[in-house]
Steps between C-alpha positions, in 0.01 A plus 500: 500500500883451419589619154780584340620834432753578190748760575744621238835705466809570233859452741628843547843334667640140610812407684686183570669427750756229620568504910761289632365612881143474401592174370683363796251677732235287328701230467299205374236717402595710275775530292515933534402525134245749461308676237274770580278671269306840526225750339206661566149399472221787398152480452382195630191507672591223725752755656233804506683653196832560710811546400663176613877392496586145431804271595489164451877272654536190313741254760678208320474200708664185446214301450164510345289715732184313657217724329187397670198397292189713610309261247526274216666764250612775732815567706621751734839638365495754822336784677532861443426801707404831476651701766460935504420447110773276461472155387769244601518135409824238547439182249734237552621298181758219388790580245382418180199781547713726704758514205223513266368834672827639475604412126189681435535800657866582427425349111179788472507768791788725351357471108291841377177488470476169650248456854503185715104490622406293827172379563408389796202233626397562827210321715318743716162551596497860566365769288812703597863405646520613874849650595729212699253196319671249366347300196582193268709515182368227273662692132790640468555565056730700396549605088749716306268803327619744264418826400282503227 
């Protein structure tokens, strides 16, 4: 039975990048303007309890990515896989959210006492996440949390 799984984790470091090979290596494709995000996941049963890094590459694309419907109120906004307790996952998006992303995380990453939190929404119907399995992202939230 496919359900989905909730994982969650504060950014611990983000980087942006602008490529003019990557971009003319890609050419129509992408423009070579990345933004990759990064932190660990602990505790989550779904991952038997391991210690689990996280990076997720955002790719601005020209144009509104294609995000499959899976059904009448759920997309896929990508895959992401979990690889010697790593988890990897490129999402392709257009400008406007791309530049969103980033606004966000230079306005909030770099204030005290200030967390970005990710959650993610993932379809899987596994108890556990087997190393080099890829599964569906169908969430991606993100919120500025301070310290209380």
């Amino acid at each position: 039975m496919t359900r989905i799984q909730t994982l969650g984790f504060s950014v611990n470091t983000w980087n942006h990048l602008y490529s003019l090979q990557q971009a003319i290596k890609h050419n129509d494709q992408l423009t070579g303007r990345t933004l990759s995000i990064s932190g660990r996941i602990r505790n989550q049963p779904f991952l038997q309890n391991h210690d689990t890094k996280i990076t997720i590459n955002f790719f601005q694309v020209e144009k509104v990515p294609d995000y499959p419907k899976l059904d009448s109120s759920t997309r896929l906004l990508g895959e992401i896989t979990l690889v010697d307790k790593q988890l990897c996952a490129e999402i392709e998006v257009d400008g406007r959210v791309f530049e969103e992303l980033r606004k966000n995380l230079m306005e909030y990453a770099d204030i005290e006492g200030i967390h970005i939190m990710v959650t993610l929404g993932l379809l899987s119907d596994a108890e556990y996440w087997q190393d080099a399995e890829s599964v569906k992202i169908i969430q991606l939230d993100y919120a500025m949390k301070g310290d209380a």
